[in-house]
Coordinates of C-alpha atoms in Angstrom, one line a residue:
Chain A
M217 CA 19.8 -12.0 -9.9
D218 CA 17.3 -13.1 -7.1
L219 CA 13.9 -12.8 -9.1
H220 CA 12.1 -12.7 -6.2
T221 CA 13.6 -9.8 -4.6
L222 CA 11.8 -7.5 -7.5
S223 CA 8.3 -5.2 -6.9
L224 CA 5.4 -5.8 -9.4
A225 CA 6.0 -2.6 -11.0
R226 CA 9.6 -3.7 -11.4
A227 CA 9.0 -7.3 -12.8
A228 CA 6.1 -5.9 -15.0
Q229 CA 9.4 -3.5 -16.5
M230 CA 11.4 -6.4 -16.7
L231 CA 8.8 -8.7 -18.4
D232 CA 7.8 -6.3 -20.8
E233 CA 11.1 -5.5 -21.6
K234 CA 11.6 -9.2 -22.2
K235 CA 14.8 -9.4 -19.8
I236 CA 12.8 -12.2 -17.6
S237 CA 10.1 -14.7 -18.4
S238 CA 6.8 -15.3 -16.4
T239 CA 8.2 -18.8 -16.2
E240 CA 11.4 -17.7 -14.3
L241 CA 9.6 -15.2 -11.9
T242 CA 7.1 -17.9 -10.8
R243 CA 9.5 -21.0 -10.4
A244 CA 11.7 -18.7 -8.5
Y245 CA 8.3 -18.1 -6.6
L246 CA 7.7 -21.6 -6.2
D247 CA 10.7 -22.4 -5.5
R248 CA 11.0 -20.1 -2.3
I249 CA 7.1 -21.6 -1.5
K250 CA 8.7 -25.4 -1.5
T251 CA 11.6 -24.2 0.5
H252 CA 10.5 -21.7 3.0
D253 CA 6.7 -22.1 3.5
R254 CA 6.6 -25.4 5.3
T255 CA 7.9 -23.0 8.5
L256 CA 5.3 -20.0 7.6
N257 CA 2.2 -21.8 6.6
S258 CA 1.1 -18.8 4.3
F259 CA -0.6 -20.7 1.4
I260 CA -3.2 -23.6 2.0
T261 CA -3.2 -24.2 -1.6
A262 CA -0.5 -24.0 -4.2
D263 CA -0.9 -25.4 -7.2
A264 CA 2.4 -25.3 -8.8
D265 CA 1.2 -27.0 -12.1
A266 CA -1.4 -24.9 -12.5
A267 CA 1.1 -21.6 -12.0
L268 CA 3.7 -22.8 -14.4
A269 CA 0.6 -23.9 -17.4
Q270 CA -0.5 -19.7 -16.4
A271 CA 3.2 -18.5 -16.8
A272 CA 3.8 -20.6 -20.1
A273 CA 0.3 -18.7 -21.5
A274 CA 1.6 -15.4 -20.2
D275 CA 5.0 -15.7 -22.0
D276 CA 3.0 -16.4 -25.2
Q277 CA 0.8 -13.0 -24.5
I278 CA 4.2 -11.3 -23.5
A279 CA 6.0 -12.6 -26.9
S280 CA 3.2 -11.5 -29.1
N281 CA 3.3 -8.0 -27.3
N282 CA -0.2 -8.6 -26.1
H283 CA 0.1 -7.9 -22.6
T284 CA -0.4 -5.3 -19.6
P285 CA 1.0 -4.7 -16.5
F286 CA -0.2 -7.8 -14.8
T287 CA 0.5 -10.5 -17.9
G288 CA 2.7 -13.0 -15.9
I289 CA 2.8 -11.2 -12.8
P290 CA 2.5 -14.1 -9.7
V291 CA -0.5 -13.0 -7.3
A292 CA -1.7 -14.9 -4.2
L293 CA -4.9 -14.8 -3.4
K294 CA -6.9 -14.6 0.2
D295 CA -8.6 -18.1 0.2
L296 CA -12.1 -16.6 0.2
L297 CA -11.8 -15.3 -3.0
C298 CA -13.8 -18.0 -5.6
T299 CA -11.3 -19.5 -8.4
K300 CA -12.9 -21.4 -10.7
G301 CA -11.7 -25.0 -10.6
M302 CA -9.6 -24.2 -7.6
R303 CA -10.5 -25.2 -4.5
T304 CA -11.3 -22.0 -2.1
T305 CA -12.0 -23.0 2.2
C306 CA -12.1 -20.0 3.7
G307 CA -10.3 -21.1 6.4
S308 CA -13.0 -23.4 7.2
K309 CA -13.4 -27.5 7.3
I310 CA -17.4 -26.5 6.2
L311 CA -16.0 -25.5 2.7
D312 CA -13.0 -27.8 2.9
N313 CA -14.0 -29.8 -0.5
F314 CA -15.4 -26.3 -2.1
V315 CA -14.3 -26.1 -5.9
P316 CA -16.3 -23.1 -7.0
Q317 CA -17.6 -22.8 -10.5
Y318 CA -16.9 -19.7 -11.3
D319 CA -14.4 -16.8 -10.8
A320 CA -14.7 -14.1 -8.9
T321 CA -15.1 -10.5 -10.1
V322 CA -11.5 -9.4 -8.9
V323 CA -10.4 -13.0 -10.3
E324 CA -11.8 -12.5 -13.5
K325 CA -9.8 -9.3 -14.1
L326 CA -6.2 -10.9 -13.1
R327 CA -7.4 -13.7 -15.3
Q328 CA -8.2 -11.7 -18.4
S329 CA -4.8 -9.8 -17.9
H330 CA -2.9 -13.3 -17.8
S331 CA -1.9 -12.6 -14.3
V332 CA -0.5 -16.0 -12.8
I333 CA -2.7 -17.3 -9.9
I334 CA 0.0 -18.8 -7.2
G335 CA -2.1 -19.8 -4.6
K336 CA -4.7 -19.5 -1.9
T337 CA -3.6 -18.2 1.3
N338 CA -4.5 -18.9 4.9
M339 CA -6.6 -16.8 7.0
D340 CA -8.9 -16.5 10.2
E341 CA -11.7 -18.9 9.2
F342 CA -14.4 -17.0 8.1
A343 CA -12.2 -13.5 7.7
M344 CA -13.1 -13.6 11.6
G345 CA -9.7 -13.2 13.4
S346 CA -7.3 -10.6 14.1
S347 CA -4.2 -13.5 14.5
T348 CA -4.9 -16.2 11.5
E349 CA -4.6 -18.4 14.5
N350 CA -8.3 -19.2 13.8
S351 CA -7.7 -21.1 10.4
A352 CA -9.1 -24.4 10.5
Y353 CA -6.0 -25.3 9.2
F354 CA -2.8 -24.3 10.8
P355 CA -1.8 -20.7 12.0
T356 CA 1.0 -18.8 10.0
R357 CA 3.8 -17.5 11.3
N358 CA 5.2 -14.0 11.3
P359 CA 8.4 -14.2 8.4
W360 CA 10.1 -11.6 10.8
H361 CA 9.5 -13.4 14.0
V362 CA 8.0 -17.1 13.5
D363 CA 6.8 -17.2 17.1
S364 CA 4.8 -14.0 16.6
V365 CA 1.1 -13.8 14.6
P366 CA 1.1 -12.3 11.3
G367 CA -1.9 -11.0 12.5
G368 CA -5.4 -11.5 10.5
S369 CA -7.3 -12.2 8.6
S370 CA -5.6 -12.0 5.7
G371 CA -2.8 -12.7 7.8
G372 CA -1.8 -15.8 4.6
S373 CA -1.5 -12.6 1.8
A374 CA 0.6 -10.7 4.1
A375 CA 3.2 -13.3 5.2
A376 CA 3.6 -14.3 1.6
V377 CA 4.3 -10.6 0.6
A378 CA 6.6 -10.2 3.0
A379 CA 8.1 -13.4 2.7
Q380 CA 8.8 -12.6 -1.3
F381 CA 6.1 -15.8 -2.6
C382 CA 4.7 -13.5 -4.8
S383 CA 4.5 -10.2 -6.9
A384 CA 1.2 -8.9 -4.7
A385 CA -1.6 -10.4 -2.8
L386 CA -5.5 -9.8 -2.7
G387 CA -7.3 -9.8 0.9
S388 CA -10.3 -8.6 2.1
D389 CA -10.7 -6.0 5.0
T390 CA -14.0 -6.1 7.1
G391 CA -12.5 -4.3 10.5
G392 CA -9.4 -4.1 9.4
S393 CA -8.6 -7.5 8.2
I394 CA -5.8 -6.4 5.2
R395 CA -4.2 -3.3 7.1
Q396 CA -3.6 -4.3 10.6
P397 CA -1.7 -8.0 8.9
A398 CA 0.1 -5.4 6.6
S399 CA 1.7 -3.2 9.5
H400 CA 2.1 -6.6 11.6
C401 CA 4.2 -8.4 8.2
G402 CA 6.0 -4.9 7.1
V403 CA 3.9 -4.7 3.8
V404 CA 1.5 -2.3 2.2
G405 CA -2.4 -2.9 2.8
L406 CA -5.0 -0.9 1.3
K407 CA -8.6 -1.1 2.1
P408 CA -10.4 0.7 -0.6
T409 CA -13.7 2.6 0.1
Y410 CA -16.8 0.4 0.2
G411 CA -18.2 0.1 -3.1
R412 CA -15.3 1.0 -4.9
V413 CA -14.3 -3.2 -6.0
S414 CA -16.5 -5.4 -6.6
R415 CA -17.7 -8.2 -3.9
Y416 CA -19.1 -10.8 -6.4
G417 CA -17.4 -14.3 -6.0
L418 CA -16.1 -13.2 -2.1
V419 CA -17.4 -15.5 0.7
S420 CA -19.6 -13.0 2.8
Y421 CA -18.7 -12.5 6.2
A422 CA -20.3 -8.9 7.3
S423 CA -21.8 -7.6 3.7
S424 CA -22.4 -3.8 4.8
L425 CA -18.5 -3.9 5.8
D426 CA -16.5 -6.3 3.5
Q427 CA -14.1 -5.2 1.3
I428 CA -11.1 -6.4 -1.0
G429 CA -7.6 -4.7 -1.6
P430 CA -4.3 -5.1 -2.3
I431 CA -1.5 -6.4 0.3
T432 CA 1.5 -5.2 -1.8
R433 CA 5.2 -4.8 -1.2
T434 CA 5.5 -0.5 -2.1
V435 CA 2.5 1.8 -2.5
E436 CA 3.1 1.7 -6.3
D437 CA 1.9 -1.7 -6.3
A438 CA -0.6 -1.2 -4.5
A439 CA -1.6 2.1 -6.8
L440 CA -1.0 -0.4 -10.0
M441 CA -3.6 -3.1 -8.3
M442 CA -6.1 -1.1 -7.3
N443 CA -5.7 0.1 -11.2
L444 CA -6.7 -3.5 -12.2
I445 CA -9.4 -4.2 -9.4
A446 CA -11.2 -0.6 -9.2
G447 CA -14.8 -0.2 -10.5
H448 CA -18.1 -0.6 -11.1
D449 CA -19.6 -4.6 -11.6
P450 CA -23.3 -5.0 -12.6
K451 CA -23.3 -8.3 -10.7
D452 CA -22.6 -6.6 -7.4
S453 CA -25.3 -4.1 -6.6
T454 CA -23.2 -2.4 -3.8
S455 CA -20.2 -1.6 -6.2
A456 CA -20.1 2.1 -6.9
P457 CA -20.4 3.4 -10.6
K458 CA -18.0 6.0 -10.0
P459 CA -15.5 6.7 -12.8
V460 CA -11.8 5.3 -11.3
P461 CA -8.9 7.4 -11.5
D462 CA -5.4 6.2 -13.1
F463 CA -4.3 5.5 -8.9
T464 CA -0.7 5.6 -10.1
S465 CA -1.3 9.8 -10.3
G466 CA -1.4 10.2 -6.6
L467 CA 2.6 9.0 -7.1
T468 CA 3.0 11.7 -9.7
A469 CA 1.4 14.2 -7.4
F470 CA 3.5 13.5 -4.5
D471 CA 6.6 13.9 -6.7
K472 CA 5.4 17.2 -8.2
T473 CA 4.4 19.1 -4.9
G474 CA 5.2 16.7 -2.1
L475 CA 2.3 16.9 0.8
K476 CA 2.1 20.8 0.2
G477 CA -1.6 21.6 0.5
M478 CA -2.7 18.7 2.0
T479 CA -4.1 19.0 6.0
V480 CA -3.7 15.5 8.0
G481 CA -5.9 15.5 11.0
I482 CA -4.7 13.9 14.4
P483 CA -7.8 12.4 15.9
K484 CA -7.4 13.4 19.7
E485 CA -9.5 10.6 21.1
Y486 CA -7.1 8.0 19.5
L487 CA -3.8 9.3 21.4
D488 CA -5.8 9.4 24.7
M489 CA -6.3 5.5 24.1
P490 CA -4.9 3.3 26.9
G491 CA -2.5 0.6 25.7
I492 CA -0.5 2.3 22.6
D493 CA 2.6 0.7 22.8
P494 CA 5.6 2.9 23.0
D495 CA 7.2 1.4 20.2
V496 CA 3.9 2.4 18.3
R497 CA 3.9 5.7 19.6
A498 CA 7.1 6.6 18.6
V499 CA 6.7 5.3 14.7
F500 CA 3.5 7.6 14.9
D501 CA 5.2 10.5 16.0
N502 CA 8.2 10.2 13.6
V503 CA 5.7 10.1 10.7
R504 CA 3.7 12.9 12.2
T505 CA 6.5 14.8 12.0
L506 CA 8.1 13.2 8.6
M507 CA 4.7 14.6 7.3
E508 CA 5.0 18.2 8.8
S509 CA 8.3 18.8 6.9
L510 CA 6.6 17.1 3.5
G511 CA 4.4 20.4 3.6
A512 CA 1.7 19.1 5.2
E513 CA -0.6 21.0 7.3
I514 CA -1.0 19.2 10.7
R515 CA -4.3 19.7 13.2
S516 CA -6.0 18.0 16.0
V517 CA -9.3 16.8 15.3
S518 CA -12.1 15.1 17.1
L519 CA -13.9 11.7 16.6
P520 CA -16.4 11.8 19.2
H521 CA -18.0 8.6 19.2
T522 CA -14.2 6.7 19.2
D523 CA -15.1 5.1 22.2
Y524 CA -18.3 3.3 21.2
V525 CA -16.7 1.9 17.9
V526 CA -15.5 -1.5 19.1
A527 CA -19.1 -2.4 20.9
A528 CA -21.3 -1.0 18.0
Y529 CA -18.8 -3.0 15.1
Y530 CA -18.8 -6.2 17.5
I531 CA -22.2 -6.3 17.1
I532 CA -23.0 -5.4 13.6
A533 CA -20.7 -7.9 12.2
P534 CA -21.7 -10.6 14.0
C535 CA -25.6 -9.7 13.2
E536 CA -24.7 -9.9 9.5
A537 CA -22.5 -13.0 9.8
S538 CA -24.9 -15.1 11.3
S539 CA -27.1 -14.2 8.4
N540 CA -25.2 -14.8 5.7
L541 CA -24.0 -18.0 7.5
A542 CA -26.8 -19.9 7.4
R543 CA -26.7 -20.9 3.8
F544 CA -23.7 -23.2 4.9
D545 CA -26.1 -25.9 6.1
G546 CA -24.8 -29.1 4.4
V547 CA -27.5 -29.0 1.7
K548 CA -26.0 -27.7 -1.5
Y549 CA -22.0 -27.2 -1.5
G550 CA -19.4 -27.8 1.6
F551 CA -19.2 -30.2 4.6
R552 CA -22.2 -32.7 5.9
A553 CA -22.1 -34.5 8.8
Q554 CA -23.0 -37.7 8.4
D555 CA -25.0 -40.4 10.0
T556 CA -27.6 -37.9 11.6
A557 CA -31.3 -38.5 13.0
D558 CA -33.4 -36.0 10.3
L559 CA -32.7 -32.9 8.8
M560 CA -32.6 -30.8 12.3
D561 CA -29.9 -33.1 13.5
M562 CA -28.1 -32.6 10.2
Y563 CA -28.2 -29.0 10.2
K564 CA -26.7 -28.8 13.9
Q565 CA -24.2 -31.2 13.2
T566 CA -23.0 -29.9 10.0
K567 CA -22.5 -26.5 11.5
S568 CA -21.1 -27.8 15.0
T569 CA -18.8 -30.0 13.2
G570 CA -17.6 -27.5 10.5
F571 CA -17.7 -24.0 12.0
G572 CA -14.8 -23.5 14.6
P573 CA -14.9 -21.7 18.0
E574 CA -14.9 -18.2 17.0
V575 CA -17.5 -18.7 14.0
Q576 CA -19.7 -20.7 16.3
R577 CA -18.9 -17.4 19.1
R578 CA -19.7 -14.9 16.2
I579 CA -22.8 -16.5 15.0
I580 CA -24.3 -16.9 18.3
I581 CA -23.7 -13.1 19.3
G582 CA -25.4 -12.1 16.1
T583 CA -28.3 -14.7 16.5
Y584 CA -28.9 -13.5 20.0
A585 CA -28.4 -9.6 19.1
L586 CA -31.1 -10.2 16.4
S587 CA -33.7 -11.9 18.2
A588 CA -36.7 -10.9 19.4
G589 CA -36.7 -8.2 22.3
Y590 CA -33.0 -7.8 21.9
Y591 CA -33.2 -6.4 18.0
D592 CA -33.9 -2.6 19.2
A593 CA -31.5 -2.6 22.1
Y594 CA -28.5 -4.2 20.5
Y595 CA -28.6 -4.0 16.4
G596 CA -31.0 -1.3 16.2
K597 CA -28.7 0.6 19.1
A598 CA -25.6 -0.2 17.3
S599 CA -26.6 1.2 13.6
Q600 CA -27.8 4.4 15.2
V601 CA -24.1 4.6 16.7
R602 CA -22.7 3.7 13.3
A603 CA -24.4 6.5 11.9
L604 CA -23.2 8.8 14.1
I605 CA -19.5 7.1 13.5
M606 CA -20.4 8.3 9.9
A607 CA -21.3 11.9 11.1
D608 CA -17.4 12.3 13.2
F609 CA -15.7 11.4 9.6
A610 CA -17.9 13.5 7.2
K611 CA -17.3 16.3 9.8
A612 CA -13.8 15.3 10.3
F613 CA -13.0 15.5 6.3
E614 CA -15.0 18.8 6.1
T615 CA -11.4 20.1 7.2
C616 CA -9.0 17.1 6.5
D617 CA -7.9 15.6 3.5
I618 CA -6.2 12.4 5.9
L619 CA -6.6 10.9 9.1
L620 CA -3.5 9.9 10.5
S621 CA -3.2 7.0 13.4
P622 CA -1.5 3.6 14.5
V623 CA -2.7 0.5 12.8
A624 CA -2.7 -1.2 16.1
P625 CA -2.0 -0.7 19.5
T626 CA 1.1 -3.1 19.5
P627 CA 3.4 -4.5 17.2
A628 CA 2.6 -8.8 16.1
F629 CA 2.0 -10.6 19.6
R630 CA 2.8 -14.0 20.3
I631 CA 1.1 -17.3 18.7
K632 CA -1.4 -17.9 21.4
E633 CA -0.7 -15.0 23.5
K634 CA -4.5 -13.5 23.1
I635 CA -6.3 -16.6 21.7
D636 CA -8.0 -17.5 25.0
D637 CA -9.8 -14.2 25.4
P638 CA -12.0 -13.0 22.6
L639 CA -12.7 -9.6 23.9
T640 CA -8.9 -8.4 24.6
M641 CA -8.5 -9.5 20.9
Y642 CA -11.5 -7.6 19.8
L643 CA -10.4 -4.3 21.4
T644 CA -7.2 -4.6 19.7
D645 CA -8.7 -3.7 16.3
I646 CA -9.9 0.0 18.0
F647 CA -8.2 2.0 15.1
T648 CA -8.9 -0.3 12.0
L649 CA -12.8 -0.7 12.6
S650 CA -13.8 2.7 12.1
A651 CA -12.4 2.9 8.5
N652 CA -15.4 0.0 7.7
M653 CA -17.7 1.4 10.0
A654 CA -17.6 4.6 8.0
A655 CA -17.4 3.2 4.7
V656 CA -13.8 5.2 4.1
P657 CA -10.5 3.8 2.5
G658 CA -7.5 3.1 4.8
I659 CA -3.8 2.2 3.9
S660 CA -1.3 0.9 6.2
V661 CA 2.2 1.7 5.4
P662 CA 5.5 0.4 7.1
A663 CA 6.8 3.3 9.1
G664 CA 9.5 1.4 11.2
F665 CA 9.9 -1.3 13.9
S666 CA 10.1 -1.9 17.4
A667 CA 12.8 -2.8 20.0
A668 CA 12.1 -6.3 18.9
G669 CA 12.9 -5.9 15.1
L670 CA 9.2 -6.2 14.3
P671 CA 7.8 -4.2 11.8
I672 CA 5.1 -1.2 12.6
G673 CA 3.0 0.4 10.6
I674 CA 1.3 3.9 10.1
Q675 CA -2.4 3.8 9.4
M676 CA -4.2 7.0 6.8
M677 CA -7.5 7.1 6.0
A678 CA -9.6 9.4 3.7
N679 CA -12.6 10.5 2.4
R680 CA -15.0 8.1 0.7
F681 CA -13.2 7.7 -3.2
D682 CA -10.4 9.4 -2.4
E683 CA -7.7 6.7 -2.3
L684 CA -5.4 9.1 -4.5
S685 CA -4.7 11.1 -1.0
L686 CA -3.8 7.9 0.5
I687 CA -1.2 6.9 -2.2
R688 CA 0.2 10.1 -2.7
A689 CA 0.8 10.4 1.2
G690 CA 1.4 6.8 1.7
Y691 CA 4.0 7.2 -1.3
G692 CA 5.6 10.2 0.1
V693 CA 6.4 8.6 3.5
E694 CA 7.6 5.4 2.1
K695 CA 10.0 7.4 -0.1
S696 CA 11.2 10.0 2.1
M697 CA 11.8 7.4 5.2
N698 CA 13.4 4.8 2.9
L699 CA 13.1 2.2 5.5
A700 CA 15.6 -0.5 6.1
P701 CA 15.4 -3.2 6.1
R702 CA 12.2 -3.6 3.7
F703 CA 12.1 -7.6 4.2
P704 CA 12.6 -10.2 6.4
D705 CA 15.9 -12.6 6.1
I706 CA 13.8 -15.9 5.8
Chain B
M283 CA -25.2 -8.7 31.7
K284 CA -25.4 -12.6 32.8
I285 CA -26.3 -15.1 30.0
S286 CA -27.5 -18.1 31.6
E287 CA -26.9 -21.6 30.2
Q288 CA -30.4 -21.9 29.0
E289 CA -30.3 -18.7 27.1
V290 CA -27.2 -19.9 25.2
E291 CA -29.1 -23.1 24.3
N292 CA -32.3 -21.4 23.2
I293 CA -29.8 -19.3 20.9
A294 CA -28.0 -21.9 19.9
H295 CA -31.4 -23.6 18.7
L296 CA -32.3 -20.5 16.4
A297 CA -28.4 -20.7 14.6
R298 CA -29.0 -24.7 14.4
L299 CA -25.8 -25.1 16.8
K300 CA -25.3 -28.2 18.7
M301 CA -23.0 -27.5 22.0
D302 CA -21.6 -29.9 24.6
D303 CA -21.9 -28.8 28.4
E304 CA -18.0 -27.4 28.4
Q305 CA -19.1 -25.4 24.9
R306 CA -22.1 -24.3 26.4
Q307 CA -20.4 -23.2 29.6
A308 CA -17.3 -21.5 28.0
L309 CA -19.7 -19.5 25.8
C310 CA -21.6 -18.6 29.0
G311 CA -18.9 -16.5 30.6
Q312 CA -17.5 -15.3 26.9
L313 CA -20.9 -13.9 26.3
S314 CA -21.3 -12.1 29.1
D315 CA -17.8 -10.7 28.9
I316 CA -19.0 -9.3 25.5
L317 CA -22.5 -8.6 25.6
G318 CA -21.5 -6.6 29.2
Y319 CA -18.8 -4.4 27.0
M320 CA -21.4 -3.6 24.7
D321 CA -23.8 -2.3 27.4
K322 CA -21.6 0.6 27.4
L323 CA -23.8 1.7 23.8
A324 CA -26.4 2.6 26.2
H325 CA -24.7 5.8 27.4
V326 CA -24.7 7.0 24.0
D327 CA -27.4 9.5 23.1
V328 CA -29.1 9.0 19.6
T329 CA -32.5 10.4 19.9
G330 CA -33.8 11.6 16.4
V331 CA -30.6 9.3 15.0
A332 CA -31.8 7.2 11.4
P333 CA -29.6 3.9 11.7
A334 CA -27.3 3.2 9.2
S335 CA -28.8 0.2 7.6
G336 CA -25.6 0.1 5.0
A337 CA -22.6 1.2 4.1
A338 CA -22.4 3.5 0.8
F339 CA -25.4 4.4 -1.8
M340 CA -29.4 4.7 -0.3
H341 CA -30.1 4.4 -3.7
N342 CA -32.1 1.3 -5.5
V343 CA -29.8 -0.7 -8.4
L344 CA -32.0 -2.0 -11.4
R345 CA -31.0 -3.8 -14.5
E346 CA -32.9 -4.6 -17.6
D347 CA -34.8 -8.2 -17.0
V348 CA -33.0 -9.5 -19.7
P349 CA -33.3 -13.9 -20.1
Q350 CA -30.1 -14.9 -19.7
T351 CA -28.8 -19.3 -20.3
S352 CA -29.0 -20.8 -16.7
P353 CA -25.9 -23.0 -15.9
G354 CA -27.4 -26.3 -15.8
P355 CA -27.7 -28.9 -13.3
R356 CA -24.6 -30.3 -13.6
V357 CA -22.5 -27.1 -12.6
T358 CA -25.0 -26.3 -9.8
L359 CA -25.1 -29.3 -8.3
A360 CA -21.0 -29.6 -8.8
N361 CA -20.6 -29.6 -4.7
A362 CA -23.6 -31.0 -3.5
P363 CA -22.8 -33.2 -0.2
E364 CA -25.4 -35.8 -2.0
K365 CA -27.5 -35.1 -5.3
D366 CA -29.8 -37.8 -7.2
Q367 CA -29.7 -36.6 -11.0
D368 CA -30.9 -33.2 -11.0
Y369 CA -31.9 -32.7 -7.6
Y370 CA -30.1 -32.6 -4.1
L371 CA -30.9 -35.2 -1.4
V372 CA -31.3 -34.1 2.2
P373 CA -32.2 -36.7 5.2
R374 CA -36.2 -37.2 5.7
V375 CA -38.2 -34.6 6.3
V376 CA -41.6 -36.2 6.6
K377 CA -42.0 -39.0 9.4

């Protein structure tokens, strides 16, 4: 049997039944990474010996029947989640030698259940980008088509799941960085509600927008991952003191009643958007029809401030970034420029050498927008527009359970196609930015292919803390479509 | 919105970034494009709208002030680019 083809749920079941060992499963993934990641470049760091040691420890736990569904499951982590004793680069040269002295809360949860941390995945530097081309190390390639981008910024995690290098991965999503690469790589990506998952130990980019979430092969696997990572954490004051449901109950809800009683809103402003690829539109129309046939009521809704989302986001996110990234000054950790004239020169040379072009661009935009005389016109105005965007969503969710939309206007684009034109790259984020601005959850589920054979996902958004509706509807679409092929032939 | 090279230079200084001529010129054009696009926000009527200053919970979070053991200098300084025993070293500040 090809162990790498097992979903997380199936692998957990076979581990529990002692039909396979974590060591066998981990070894199968490590062999695959060794053979294929030379081409795909989805990992920045993969430590085979450490992974096998964790697998052996997990096998001991299982032998003594002291295990959970995550024991022995190989998981990949986006390289901005702090891992004690394991290099965490954030895709940046400025953290090239950074070895965290503590685990992020989500990592601690994985370790407590004896999961196997198989490696740290590539990403756009500091999660700034939509293609993983902004990594200071190398671009990651799309496993379905190696000349295309995997999306970003969690492109390494999405590519690693699609290439079957791990059972599941964690990514982070500030403006679509889980959902868009999941769509481009044909896997499931869930951005939870802001506050649902602790951000302690996540290297910050834009703190009012960042959220950690799973990238998996199936919606069921995403629900399982959510069961592990969700919940209040005293170490993150923005994490929500809310009860956490069993997310797999969304699957049973669909199996029992389909999508009956569910109202699906179609934001009319989204479909009027210029530049939606015909293949993306066809996938969208297909899912709409499918959801209706599964019992959902479809209705048109309005999100009147859609046209301002990109502008408001690309002010707020860089403002927060310019403040968050001020800490990388060459004093306490990370890279420090040598042979500098004085302290100011050390700061400047450290940052200018350590940060790549996109990070510097966003720091400059943020610093400009926050500077005296411009604050009200930019950050102040953008924050007011954000309040209006939040109100649009609150109103839409008065009558809908789910909002349905494309994830990205086009399938994965070619490597180097957009990298020299930052504004055009920003505009491709139009469908995903709103969930972060409104602090609502969103999921991307594989829903079709382009004529060229590239995967296309569908996005669903739900009201705050209603991930269950996303899991129910996402699982319904996944199960009813029974898409093939599900994974690329690498 | 047109951004001059001098403005880019001033902002770069505030952000503690050093730019060469080529970078500065490229950024001038890109920033003018990007900020030009942002100007569309001027068309939104925000009269009486309170800014969304955060994402979700608009209440303060407090905890008991309980003393805990500190990780200590060995852990805290583990990633220091330069250190001297229990201190970070930086280039000379006072001339």
